[in-house]
């Protein structure tokens, strides 16, 4: 038996939830937690749905089905967490946008915007935690919590820029950031208020951790000035409101981060989750006090080349990731055997503590 096999056979008397909590708190852990939070960072695949006999789009509108499908990720030993929902349209729909729920292999998407420009911010609806898919998510979290699996239970919020650009057509929204700054700030305040409301409701329903994914609010799209003006303050407001109520806040930002390193130093989350294009060694040097999560290429995972996937996972650990994770949401065609390599690699690197 080689050392890797011996390490994989060591028992860990620690729940997955506590493992993630300790990693977030800069405590020594026996291995990297392996998570894929949900929301924009979808962890569900067609093969997994077929295996469990529960599918999209029913899982988007039925809390029992949502909970069962989300739990299957943990029960099949793919990740240390259970997370809901598995899309990033719940908030925008509740605030007035129209959504197509997609299919077994296609995630929900906005098909009609709530307003035409940021000037119409007063026409937006507020999130109602007692109706629609918002209530589905909260009811699913209550079911997951009641099952007491030991998994890290993660609630998900779509980031404020991404919600705003799902309420207003994206190109128009980005133009408005320049042309209508006061109205842009107003819509960001409204969106942020609603996200805080939804986040608090998720925590009350059973979420132990919250992930905020803001793929439309990147440094590459906004540039450092607009990121500092429109993304950073509202992300930080959410973090400040929710951090005292849960075990940790993760923020995922897509794309290269070099242009916003200085701004990221001011980000008040516990964990920064990053894309596959980010150099982890460089990021750790620039953000020495942040817990870093990532960043196994989802394209590699979808390709199914086990040697490449294993090497990428090893590289992430060697380069200092604190939480091993896909770099983005999984493609729905990704195979279970490919996903398992993430957890297997983490266990191969298990240490005595």
Coordinates of C-alpha atoms in Angstrom, one line a residue, residues 50-321:
X50 CA -30.5 10.1 -14.1
X51 CA -28.9 8.2 -11.3
X52 CA -31.1 9.7 -8.6
X53 CA -34.3 9.7 -10.8
X54 CA -35.0 13.4 -10.1
X55 CA -34.5 16.1 -12.7
X56 CA -34.6 19.7 -13.8
X57 CA -36.7 21.7 -14.3
X58 CA -39.0 20.1 -11.7
X59 CA -36.2 20.5 -9.1
X60 CA -36.4 24.3 -9.7
X61 CA -40.0 24.5 -8.5
X62 CA -40.5 21.6 -6.1
X63 CA -38.7 21.9 -2.7
X64 CA -38.6 18.1 -2.1
X65 CA -37.1 17.4 -5.5
X66 CA -34.7 20.4 -5.1
X67 CA -33.5 19.1 -1.7
X68 CA -33.1 15.5 -2.9
X69 CA -31.1 16.4 -6.0
X70 CA -28.9 18.8 -4.0
X71 CA -28.3 16.2 -1.3
X72 CA -27.3 13.6 -4.0
X73 CA -24.0 15.5 -4.5
X74 CA -23.0 14.9 -0.9
X75 CA -24.4 11.3 -0.7
X76 CA -22.5 10.3 -3.7
X77 CA -19.3 11.6 -2.1
X78 CA -18.6 14.2 -4.8
X79 CA -18.4 17.2 -2.5
X80 CA -18.5 18.2 1.2
X81 CA -21.5 20.4 0.7
X82 CA -25.1 20.6 -0.2
X83 CA -26.2 23.8 -1.9
X84 CA -29.3 25.4 -3.3
X85 CA -30.5 26.7 -5.7
X86 CA -28.8 25.5 -8.9
X87 CA -29.2 28.6 -11.0
X88 CA -28.8 32.4 -10.7
X89 CA -32.3 33.6 -11.8
X90 CA -34.3 33.2 -8.5
X91 CA -33.8 36.8 -7.3
X92 CA -34.3 38.5 -10.7
X93 CA -37.6 36.5 -11.3
X94 CA -38.9 37.5 -7.8
X95 CA -38.1 41.2 -8.6
X96 CA -40.0 41.2 -11.9
X97 CA -38.0 39.5 -14.6
X98 CA -39.5 36.6 -16.6
X99 CA -37.6 33.3 -16.6
X100 CA -37.5 30.2 -18.8
X101 CA -36.8 27.2 -16.5
X102 CA -34.8 25.4 -19.2
X103 CA -34.6 21.6 -19.4
X104 CA -32.8 18.6 -17.9
X105 CA -29.5 19.9 -19.4
X106 CA -30.1 23.7 -19.7
X107 CA -30.2 26.0 -16.7
X108 CA -32.9 28.6 -16.2
X109 CA -32.4 32.0 -18.0
X110 CA -34.0 35.4 -18.0
X111 CA -36.1 35.9 -21.2
X112 CA -37.7 39.2 -20.4
X113 CA -36.2 42.1 -18.3
X114 CA -38.2 43.8 -15.5
X115 CA -37.3 47.3 -16.6
X116 CA -35.8 49.1 -19.6
X117 CA -33.2 51.2 -17.8
X118 CA -32.0 52.0 -14.3
X119 CA -34.2 55.1 -14.5
X120 CA -37.2 52.8 -13.9
X121 CA -35.9 51.5 -10.6
X122 CA -39.1 52.4 -8.9
X123 CA -41.0 49.8 -11.0
X124 CA -39.0 46.9 -9.5
X125 CA -40.8 44.5 -7.2
X126 CA -39.3 43.4 -3.9
X127 CA -38.4 39.8 -3.2
X128 CA -41.2 38.0 -1.4
X129 CA -39.8 35.2 0.8
X130 CA -43.3 33.6 1.1
X131 CA -43.9 32.9 -2.6
X132 CA -42.5 31.6 -5.8
X133 CA -39.1 30.0 -6.3
X134 CA -37.7 32.0 -3.4
X135 CA -40.0 30.0 -1.1
X136 CA -39.0 26.8 -2.9
X137 CA -35.4 27.5 -2.0
X138 CA -36.2 28.2 1.6
X139 CA -38.4 25.2 2.0
X140 CA -35.6 23.0 0.4
X141 CA -33.1 24.3 2.9
X142 CA -35.4 23.4 5.8
X143 CA -35.7 19.9 4.4
X144 CA -31.9 19.6 4.0
X145 CA -31.3 21.0 7.5
X146 CA -33.8 18.5 9.0
X147 CA -32.0 15.5 7.5
X148 CA -28.8 16.3 9.5
X149 CA -26.4 14.8 7.1
X150 CA -23.2 16.4 8.4
X151 CA -22.7 18.2 5.1
X152 CA -21.8 21.9 4.8
X153 CA -25.1 23.5 3.9
X154 CA -24.6 26.4 1.5
X155 CA -27.2 28.9 0.5
X156 CA -26.5 31.0 -2.6
X157 CA -27.1 34.5 -3.7
X158 CA -26.6 36.0 -7.2
X159 CA -24.2 39.0 -6.8
X160 CA -25.7 42.5 -7.0
X161 CA -24.2 43.5 -10.3
X162 CA -25.4 40.2 -11.9
X163 CA -28.9 40.6 -10.5
X164 CA -29.1 44.2 -11.7
X165 CA -28.0 43.2 -15.2
X166 CA -30.7 40.5 -15.2
X167 CA -33.3 43.2 -14.4
X168 CA -32.1 45.6 -17.1
X169 CA -30.6 44.3 -20.3
X170 CA -26.8 43.9 -19.7
X171 CA -25.5 46.3 -22.4
X172 CA -28.0 49.0 -21.4
X173 CA -27.1 48.5 -17.7
X174 CA -23.4 48.9 -18.3
X175 CA -24.1 52.1 -20.3
X176 CA -26.3 53.4 -17.5
X177 CA -23.4 52.9 -15.0
X178 CA -21.6 55.7 -16.9
X179 CA -24.5 57.8 -18.0
X180 CA -26.9 57.6 -15.0
X181 CA -24.8 57.1 -11.9
X182 CA -27.4 58.3 -9.4
X183 CA -30.1 56.0 -10.8
X184 CA -27.5 53.2 -11.0
X185 CA -26.7 53.6 -7.3
X186 CA -30.4 53.5 -6.5
X187 CA -31.0 50.2 -8.3
X188 CA -27.9 48.8 -6.7
X189 CA -29.2 49.8 -3.3
X190 CA -32.6 48.2 -4.0
X191 CA -31.0 45.0 -5.3
X192 CA -28.7 44.8 -2.3
X193 CA -31.5 45.3 0.2
X194 CA -33.3 42.4 -1.4
X195 CA -30.3 40.2 -1.5
X196 CA -29.7 40.8 2.2
X197 CA -33.4 39.9 2.9
X198 CA -33.1 36.7 0.9
X199 CA -29.7 35.8 2.5
X200 CA -31.0 36.2 6.0
X201 CA -34.0 34.0 5.1
X202 CA -31.7 31.3 3.8
X203 CA -29.7 31.3 7.0
X204 CA -32.8 31.2 9.1
X205 CA -34.0 28.2 7.0
X206 CA -30.8 26.3 7.5
X207 CA -27.9 27.6 5.4
X208 CA -24.7 27.5 7.4
X209 CA -22.6 29.3 4.7
X210 CA -23.5 31.8 2.0
X211 CA -21.9 32.0 -1.5
X212 CA -22.3 35.2 -3.5
X213 CA -21.5 34.7 -7.2
X214 CA -21.2 37.8 -9.3
X215 CA -20.1 36.8 -12.9
X216 CA -21.3 40.1 -14.4
X217 CA -19.4 42.1 -11.8
X218 CA -15.9 41.3 -12.7
X219 CA -12.8 43.5 -13.0
X220 CA -12.5 42.5 -16.7
X221 CA -16.0 43.8 -17.4
X222 CA -16.2 46.8 -15.1
X223 CA -12.6 47.8 -14.7
X224 CA -11.2 48.8 -11.4
X225 CA -13.0 52.2 -11.1
X226 CA -16.5 50.9 -11.7
X227 CA -15.7 47.7 -9.6
X228 CA -14.8 50.0 -6.7
X229 CA -17.8 52.2 -7.2
X230 CA -20.6 49.7 -8.0
X231 CA -19.5 46.2 -7.0
X232 CA -17.3 46.4 -3.9
X233 CA -19.5 48.6 -1.6
X234 CA -22.6 46.5 -2.2
X235 CA -20.8 43.1 -1.9
X236 CA -19.4 44.4 1.4
X237 CA -22.8 45.5 2.6
X238 CA -24.1 42.0 2.1
X239 CA -21.0 40.5 3.8
X240 CA -21.3 42.8 6.8
X241 CA -25.0 42.0 7.3
X242 CA -24.7 38.2 6.8
X243 CA -21.3 37.3 8.3
X244 CA -22.5 37.6 12.0
X245 CA -25.4 35.2 11.2
X246 CA -23.5 32.3 9.5
X247 CA -20.3 30.4 9.5
X248 CA -18.7 32.0 6.5
X249 CA -19.3 34.1 3.3
X250 CA -17.8 33.0 0.0
X251 CA -17.6 35.5 -2.9
X252 CA -16.9 34.1 -6.4
X253 CA -15.6 36.5 -9.1
X254 CA -15.0 35.3 -12.6
X255 CA -12.2 36.1 -15.0
X256 CA -8.7 37.6 -14.4
X257 CA -8.3 39.6 -11.1
X258 CA -5.0 41.4 -11.7
X259 CA -6.8 44.8 -12.4
X260 CA -8.7 44.7 -9.1
X261 CA -6.1 43.2 -6.6
X262 CA -6.2 46.4 -4.5
X263 CA -10.0 46.3 -4.4
X264 CA -10.1 42.7 -3.4
X265 CA -8.0 43.5 -0.4
X266 CA -11.0 45.6 0.8
X267 CA -13.5 42.8 0.1
X268 CA -15.0 41.8 3.5
X269 CA -15.9 38.1 2.7
X270 CA -14.2 35.1 4.3
X271 CA -13.3 33.3 1.1
X272 CA -12.6 34.4 -2.5
X273 CA -13.4 31.8 -5.1
X274 CA -11.7 32.3 -8.4
X275 CA -11.7 31.2 -12.1
X276 CA -9.4 28.8 -13.8
X277 CA -7.4 31.6 -15.4
X278 CA -6.2 33.0 -12.1
X279 CA -2.7 32.1 -10.9
X280 CA -3.2 30.8 -7.4
X281 CA 0.4 31.4 -6.3
X282 CA 0.3 35.0 -7.4
X283 CA -3.2 35.5 -5.8
X284 CA -2.0 34.1 -2.5
X285 CA 0.9 36.6 -2.5
X286 CA -1.3 39.5 -3.2
X287 CA -4.1 38.5 -0.8
X288 CA -2.1 36.8 2.0
X289 CA -4.9 37.0 4.6
X290 CA -7.7 35.6 2.4
X291 CA -8.9 32.0 2.2
X292 CA -8.7 31.1 -1.5
X293 CA -11.0 28.6 -3.2
X294 CA -10.6 27.0 -6.5
X295 CA -9.8 26.5 -9.2
X296 CA -10.1 23.2 -11.2
X297 CA -11.0 23.9 -14.8
X298 CA -14.6 23.0 -15.6
X299 CA -13.6 22.5 -19.2
X300 CA -11.1 19.8 -18.1
X301 CA -13.7 18.2 -15.9
X302 CA -16.1 18.1 -18.8
X303 CA -13.4 16.6 -21.1
X304 CA -13.1 13.5 -18.8
X305 CA -9.4 13.1 -19.1
X306 CA -8.6 11.7 -15.6
X307 CA -4.9 12.3 -15.7
X308 CA -5.3 15.9 -16.5
X309 CA -8.0 16.4 -13.9
X310 CA -5.9 14.8 -11.2
X311 CA -2.9 16.9 -12.2
X312 CA -5.0 20.1 -12.0
X313 CA -6.3 19.2 -8.6
X314 CA -2.8 18.4 -7.4
X315 CA -1.6 21.8 -8.8
X316 CA -4.3 23.6 -6.9
X317 CA -3.3 22.0 -3.6
X318 CA 0.4 22.6 -4.3
X319 CA -0.2 26.2 -5.2
X320 CA -2.0 27.0 -2.0
X321 CA -5.7 26.6 -2.4

